[in-house]
CSV table of N, CA and C in Angstrom, one decimal:
chain,number,residue,atom,x,y,z
A,46,UNK,N,0.9,-1.2,-0.2
A,46,UNK,CA,0.1,0.0,0.4
A,46,UNK,C,1.1,1.3,-0.3
A,47,UNK,N,1.9,1.2,0.8
A,47,UNK,CA,2.9,2.5,0.7
A,47,UNK,C,3.3,2.8,-0.5
A,48,UNK,N,3.5,1.9,-1.5
A,48,UNK,CA,4.1,2.3,-2.7
A,48,UNK,C,2.9,3.1,-3.4
A,49,UNK,N,1.8,2.6,-3.6
A,49,UNK,CA,1.0,2.9,-3.9
A,49,UNK,C,0.7,4.6,-3.8
A,50,UNK,N,0.6,4.8,-2.6
A,50,UNK,CA,0.7,5.9,-2.1
A,50,UNK,C,1.7,7.1,-2.5
A,51,UNK,N,2.9,6.3,-2.8
A,51,UNK,CA,3.5,7.2,-2.7
A,51,UNK,C,4.2,7.3,-4.3
A,52,UNK,N,3.4,6.8,-5.1
A,52,UNK,CA,3.5,6.9,-6.5
A,52,UNK,C,4.5,6.3,-7.2
A,53,UNK,N,5.2,4.9,-6.7
A,53,UNK,CA,6.5,4.3,-7.4
A,53,UNK,C,6.0,3.4,-7.9
A,54,UNK,N,4.7,2.8,-8.1
A,54,UNK,CA,4.3,2.1,-9.0
A,54,UNK,C,4.4,2.3,-10.3
A,55,UNK,N,5.0,1.6,-11.3
A,55,UNK,CA,5.0,2.2,-12.9
A,55,UNK,C,3.4,2.0,-13.4
A,56,UNK,N,3.1,2.9,-13.8
A,56,UNK,CA,1.9,3.3,-14.3
A,56,UNK,C,1.8,2.7,-15.8
A,57,UNK,N,0.8,1.6,-16.1
A,57,UNK,CA,1.1,0.7,-17.1
A,57,UNK,C,-0.2,1.3,-18.0
A,58,UNK,N,-1.4,2.1,-17.4
A,58,UNK,CA,-2.9,2.1,-18.5
A,58,UNK,C,-3.2,3.7,-17.9
A,59,UNK,N,-3.4,4.4,-18.3
A,59,UNK,CA,-3.7,5.6,-18.2
A,59,UNK,C,-5.5,6.0,-18.8
A,60,UNK,N,-6.4,6.8,-18.0
A,60,UNK,CA,-8.0,6.9,-18.6
A,60,UNK,C,-7.6,8.7,-17.8
A,61,UNK,N,-8.3,9.2,-19.3
A,61,UNK,CA,-8.4,10.9,-18.6
A,61,UNK,C,-9.9,10.9,-18.6
A,62,UNK,N,-10.6,10.9,-18.0
A,62,UNK,CA,-11.8,11.4,-17.9
A,62,UNK,C,-12.2,13.0,-18.0
A,63,UNK,N,-11.8,14.1,-18.2
A,63,UNK,CA,-12.2,15.3,-18.3
A,63,UNK,C,-12.5,15.6,-19.4
A,64,UNK,N,-14.4,16.5,-19.2
A,64,UNK,CA,-14.5,16.9,-19.8
A,64,UNK,C,-16.4,15.8,-20.1
A,65,UNK,N,-15.8,14.9,-19.7
A,65,UNK,CA,-17.0,13.9,-19.6
A,65,UNK,C,-18.2,13.8,-18.8
A,66,UNK,N,-19.8,13.6,-19.6
A,66,UNK,CA,-20.5,13.6,-18.3
A,66,UNK,C,-20.3,12.7,-17.5
A,67,UNK,N,-21.2,12.2,-16.3
A,67,UNK,CA,-21.1,11.1,-15.5
A,67,UNK,C,-20.9,9.8,-16.2
A,68,UNK,N,-22.7,9.6,-16.7
A,68,UNK,CA,-22.6,8.8,-17.5
A,68,UNK,C,-21.5,8.3,-18.3
A,69,UNK,N,-20.6,8.9,-19.4
A,69,UNK,CA,-19.8,8.7,-20.5
A,69,UNK,C,-18.6,7.8,-19.4
A,70,UNK,N,-18.4,8.8,-18.1
A,70,UNK,CA,-17.4,8.5,-17.4
A,70,UNK,C,-17.4,7.4,-16.9
A,71,UNK,N,-18.3,6.7,-16.2
A,71,UNK,CA,-19.0,5.7,-16.1
A,71,UNK,C,-18.5,4.5,-17.5
A,72,UNK,N,-19.2,5.2,-18.2
A,72,UNK,CA,-18.6,3.7,-19.6
A,72,UNK,C,-16.9,4.0,-19.6
A,73,UNK,N,-16.7,4.9,-19.6
A,73,UNK,CA,-15.2,5.3,-20.1
A,73,UNK,C,-14.0,4.1,-18.6
A,74,UNK,N,-14.9,4.5,-17.7
A,74,UNK,CA,-14.0,3.7,-16.7
A,74,UNK,C,-14.3,2.2,-16.9
A,75,UNK,N,-15.5,2.0,-16.6
A,75,UNK,CA,-15.4,0.3,-16.8
A,75,UNK,C,-14.8,-0.4,-18.2
A,76,UNK,N,-14.7,0.4,-19.1
A,76,UNK,CA,-13.9,-0.5,-20.2
A,76,UNK,C,-12.6,-0.2,-20.1
A,77,UNK,N,-12.1,1.2,-18.9
A,77,UNK,CA,-10.9,0.9,-18.8
A,77,UNK,C,-10.4,-0.5,-18.2
A,78,UNK,N,-11.0,-0.4,-17.1
A,78,UNK,CA,-10.9,-1.6,-16.2
A,78,UNK,C,-10.6,-3.3,-16.6
A,79,UNK,N,-11.5,-2.8,-17.5
A,79,UNK,CA,-11.7,-4.3,-18.7
A,79,UNK,C,-10.7,-4.3,-19.4
A,80,UNK,N,-9.7,-3.3,-19.7
A,80,UNK,CA,-8.5,-3.6,-20.9
A,80,UNK,C,-7.7,-4.0,-20.0
A,81,UNK,N,-7.6,-3.3,-18.8
A,81,UNK,CA,-6.4,-3.6,-17.9
A,81,UNK,C,-6.3,-4.9,-17.3
A,82,UNK,N,-7.6,-5.6,-17.0
A,82,UNK,CA,-7.9,-7.1,-17.0
A,82,UNK,C,-7.5,-7.8,-18.0
A,83,UNK,N,-8.0,-7.9,-18.7
A,83,UNK,CA,-7.7,-8.3,-20.1
A,83,UNK,C,-6.3,-8.4,-20.5
A,84,UNK,N,-5.3,-7.6,-20.5
A,84,UNK,CA,-4.5,-7.4,-20.7
A,84,UNK,C,-3.1,-7.8,-19.6
A,85,UNK,N,-4.1,-7.6,-18.6
A,85,UNK,CA,-2.8,-8.7,-16.8
A,85,UNK,C,-2.2,-7.3,-16.6
A,86,UNK,N,-3.0,-6.2,-16.6
A,86,UNK,CA,-1.9,-4.7,-16.0
A,86,UNK,C,-2.9,-4.4,-14.8
A,87,UNK,N,-1.4,-4.4,-13.8
A,87,UNK,CA,-2.4,-4.2,-12.0
A,87,UNK,C,-2.0,-2.9,-11.9
A,88,UNK,N,-1.2,-1.8,-12.4
A,88,UNK,CA,-1.0,-0.7,-12.1
A,88,UNK,C,-1.8,0.5,-12.9
A,89,UNK,N,-2.3,1.6,-12.7
A,89,UNK,CA,-3.2,2.5,-13.8
A,89,UNK,C,-2.9,4.0,-12.7
A,90,UNK,N,-3.3,4.9,-13.4
A,90,UNK,CA,-4.0,5.9,-12.9
A,90,UNK,C,-5.0,7.2,-14.2
A,91,UNK,N,-5.9,7.0,-12.8
A,91,UNK,CA,-7.5,7.6,-13.5
A,91,UNK,C,-7.1,9.2,-13.4
A,92,UNK,N,-7.1,9.9,-14.3
A,92,UNK,CA,-7.5,11.4,-13.9
A,92,UNK,C,-8.2,11.9,-14.5
A,93,UNK,N,-9.5,12.7,-13.1
A,93,UNK,CA,-10.7,12.8,-13.2
A,93,UNK,C,-10.9,14.1,-13.5
A,94,UNK,N,-10.1,15.0,-12.9
A,94,UNK,CA,-10.0,16.8,-12.5
A,94,UNK,C,-10.6,16.9,-11.2
A,95,UNK,N,-10.1,17.9,-10.7
A,95,UNK,CA,-10.6,19.0,-9.7
A,95,UNK,C,-11.3,19.3,-9.4
A,96,UNK,N,-12.6,19.2,-10.6
A,96,UNK,CA,-13.8,19.7,-10.6
A,96,UNK,C,-14.2,21.3,-10.7
A,97,UNK,N,-12.7,22.1,-11.4
A,97,UNK,CA,-12.9,23.7,-11.4
A,97,UNK,C,-13.9,23.9,-12.1
A,98,UNK,N,-14.5,23.2,-13.0
A,98,UNK,CA,-15.5,23.9,-14.3
A,98,UNK,C,-17.1,23.6,-13.4
A,99,UNK,N,-17.1,22.6,-12.5
A,99,UNK,CA,-18.3,22.6,-12.2
A,99,UNK,C,-19.0,23.3,-11.8
A,100,UNK,N,-20.4,23.6,-11.5
A,100,UNK,CA,-20.8,24.6,-11.0
A,100,UNK,C,-20.7,24.3,-9.6
A,101,UNK,N,-21.1,23.4,-8.7
A,101,UNK,CA,-20.7,23.9,-7.0
A,101,UNK,C,-20.0,23.3,-6.5
A,102,UNK,N,-20.0,22.1,-7.1
A,102,UNK,CA,-18.4,21.2,-6.4
A,102,UNK,C,-18.3,20.6,-7.6
A,103,UNK,N,-17.4,19.7,-7.3
A,103,UNK,CA,-16.8,18.1,-8.2
A,103,UNK,C,-17.8,17.4,-8.1
A,104,UNK,N,-17.9,16.4,-9.5
A,104,UNK,CA,-18.9,15.6,-9.9
A,104,UNK,C,-18.5,14.1,-9.9
A,105,UNK,N,-17.6,14.2,-11.2
A,105,UNK,CA,-16.9,12.9,-11.8
A,105,UNK,C,-16.0,12.4,-10.6
A,106,UNK,N,-15.0,13.7,-9.8
A,106,UNK,CA,-14.2,12.6,-8.8
A,106,UNK,C,-14.8,12.1,-7.4
A,107,UNK,N,-15.9,12.4,-7.1
A,107,UNK,CA,-16.4,11.4,-6.0
A,107,UNK,C,-17.3,10.2,-6.5
A,108,UNK,N,-18.0,10.4,-7.9
A,108,UNK,CA,-18.3,9.1,-8.5
A,108,UNK,C,-17.5,8.2,-8.6
A,109,UNK,N,-15.8,8.7,-8.7
A,109,UNK,CA,-14.8,7.4,-9.3
A,109,UNK,C,-14.5,7.0,-7.7
A,110,UNK,N,-14.7,7.3,-6.9
A,110,UNK,CA,-14.0,7.3,-5.7
A,110,UNK,C,-15.3,6.1,-5.4
A,111,UNK,N,-16.6,6.2,-5.8
A,111,UNK,CA,-17.6,5.3,-5.6
A,111,UNK,C,-17.2,4.2,-6.0
A,112,UNK,N,-17.5,4.5,-7.9
A,112,UNK,CA,-17.2,3.6,-8.7
A,112,UNK,C,-16.1,2.6,-8.5
A,113,UNK,N,-15.1,2.6,-8.0
A,113,UNK,CA,-14.0,2.1,-7.8
A,113,UNK,C,-14.2,1.2,-6.6
A,114,UNK,N,-14.6,1.5,-5.4
A,114,UNK,CA,-15.1,1.0,-4.1
A,114,UNK,C,-16.1,-0.1,-4.3
A,115,UNK,N,-17.1,-0.1,-5.9
A,115,UNK,CA,-17.9,-0.9,-6.2
A,115,UNK,C,-17.6,-2.0,-6.6
A,116,UNK,N,-15.9,-1.6,-7.3
A,116,UNK,CA,-15.8,-2.8,-8.2
A,116,UNK,C,-14.5,-3.4,-7.8
A,117,UNK,N,-15.0,-5.5,-8.3
A,117,UNK,CA,-14.2,-6.2,-7.3
A,117,UNK,C,-12.6,-5.7,-7.4
A,118,UNK,N,-12.3,-5.7,-8.7
A,118,UNK,CA,-10.9,-6.4,-9.0
A,118,UNK,C,-10.1,-5.0,-8.6
A,119,UNK,N,-10.3,-4.0,-8.0
A,119,UNK,CA,-10.0,-3.4,-7.3
A,119,UNK,C,-9.3,-3.2,-6.0
A,120,UNK,N,-7.8,-3.7,-5.8
A,120,UNK,CA,-7.4,-3.9,-5.1
A,120,UNK,C,-7.2,-2.5,-3.9
A,121,UNK,N,-6.8,-1.4,-4.2
A,121,UNK,CA,-6.8,-0.4,-3.9
A,121,UNK,C,-6.7,0.9,-4.8
A,122,UNK,N,-6.8,1.9,-4.3
A,122,UNK,CA,-6.8,2.9,-4.9
A,122,UNK,C,-6.1,4.6,-3.9
A,123,UNK,N,-5.6,5.0,-5.0
A,123,UNK,CA,-5.2,6.4,-3.9
A,123,UNK,C,-5.1,7.6,-4.4
A,124,UNK,N,-5.2,9.4,-4.0
A,124,UNK,CA,-4.4,10.6,-4.7
A,124,UNK,C,-3.6,10.3,-5.3
A,125,UNK,N,-3.3,10.5,-6.4
A,125,UNK,CA,-1.5,10.5,-7.3
A,125,UNK,C,-1.1,11.6,-6.6
A,126,UNK,N,0.1,11.6,-6.8
A,126,UNK,CA,1.4,12.6,-6.3
A,126,UNK,C,1.1,13.6,-7.3
A,127,UNK,N,1.7,15.2,-6.7
A,127,UNK,CA,1.4,16.3,-7.4
A,127,UNK,C,2.3,16.0,-8.7
A,128,UNK,N,2.9,15.2,-9.2
A,128,UNK,CA,3.5,15.3,-10.2
A,128,UNK,C,3.0,14.4,-11.3
A,129,UNK,N,1.9,13.6,-10.8
A,129,UNK,CA,1.2,12.8,-11.6
A,129,UNK,C,-0.1,13.7,-11.7
A,130,UNK,N,-0.8,14.7,-11.0
A,130,UNK,CA,-2.1,15.2,-11.0
A,130,UNK,C,-3.4,15.4,-9.7
A,131,UNK,N,-2.0,15.1,-9.2
A,131,UNK,CA,-2.0,15.4,-7.4
A,131,UNK,C,-4.0,15.0,-7.1
A,132,UNK,N,-4.8,15.8,-6.5
A,132,UNK,CA,-6.3,15.7,-6.0
A,132,UNK,C,-7.1,15.8,-7.3
A,133,UNK,N,-6.5,15.6,-8.6
A,133,UNK,CA,-7.4,15.8,-9.7
A,133,UNK,C,-7.4,14.2,-10.4
A,134,UNK,N,-6.3,13.0,-9.8
A,134,UNK,CA,-6.3,12.0,-10.4
A,134,UNK,C,-6.0,10.8,-9.4
A,135,UNK,N,-6.4,9.5,-9.2
A,135,UNK,CA,-5.9,8.8,-8.3
A,135,UNK,C,-5.6,7.4,-8.5
A,136,UNK,N,-4.5,6.9,-8.6
A,136,UNK,CA,-4.1,5.8,-8.8
A,136,UNK,C,-4.1,4.1,-8.2
A,137,UNK,N,-4.2,3.1,-9.5
A,137,UNK,CA,-5.3,1.7,-8.8
A,137,UNK,C,-4.2,0.9,-9.2
A,138,UNK,N,-4.6,-0.2,-7.8
A,138,UNK,CA,-4.0,-1.3,-8.0
A,138,UNK,C,-5.4,-2.1,-8.1
A,139,UNK,N,-5.0,-3.2,-9.3
A,139,UNK,CA,-5.9,-4.3,-9.3
A,139,UNK,C,-5.5,-5.7,-9.1
A,140,UNK,N,-6.4,-6.3,-8.9
A,140,UNK,CA,-6.2,-7.5,-8.7
A,140,UNK,C,-5.2,-8.8,-9.4
A,141,UNK,N,-4.6,-9.5,-9.2
A,141,UNK,CA,-3.7,-10.7,-10.5
A,141,UNK,C,-4.9,-10.8,-11.0
A,142,UNK,N,-4.7,-11.1,-12.4
A,142,UNK,CA,-5.4,-12.0,-13.4
A,142,UNK,C,-5.6,-13.2,-12.7
A,143,UNK,N,-6.9,-14.2,-13.1
A,143,UNK,CA,-6.6,-15.3,-12.5
A,143,UNK,C,-6.3,-16.1,-13.1
A,144,UNK,N,-5.4,-17.3,-13.4
A,144,UNK,CA,-5.3,-18.3,-14.0
A,144,UNK,C,-6.0,-19.2,-14.1
A,145,UNK,N,-7.0,-19.5,-15.3
A,145,UNK,CA,-8.5,-20.3,-15.5
A,145,UNK,C,-7.3,-21.1,-16.5
């Protein structure tokens, strides 16, 4: 967990959700997680933005948090380091692909 928090894991796949609606962001996130699983990737980053263009408060950021908590193959996630987007991005750690 310490390595994900410190951003020391190599980012194997990246998703940028800037400018998307909530529905579009959810679809993109699910597709991203599926791509990672199929390719056997475990470390990724999701850039959701900080919500500066939202009317009242961030919209996508809290939804990404909720969706990742509900996703079975996500082991952990943490706010990215400043060099990778800080509060506008999140590192993810996925479960190892099951050998069937």
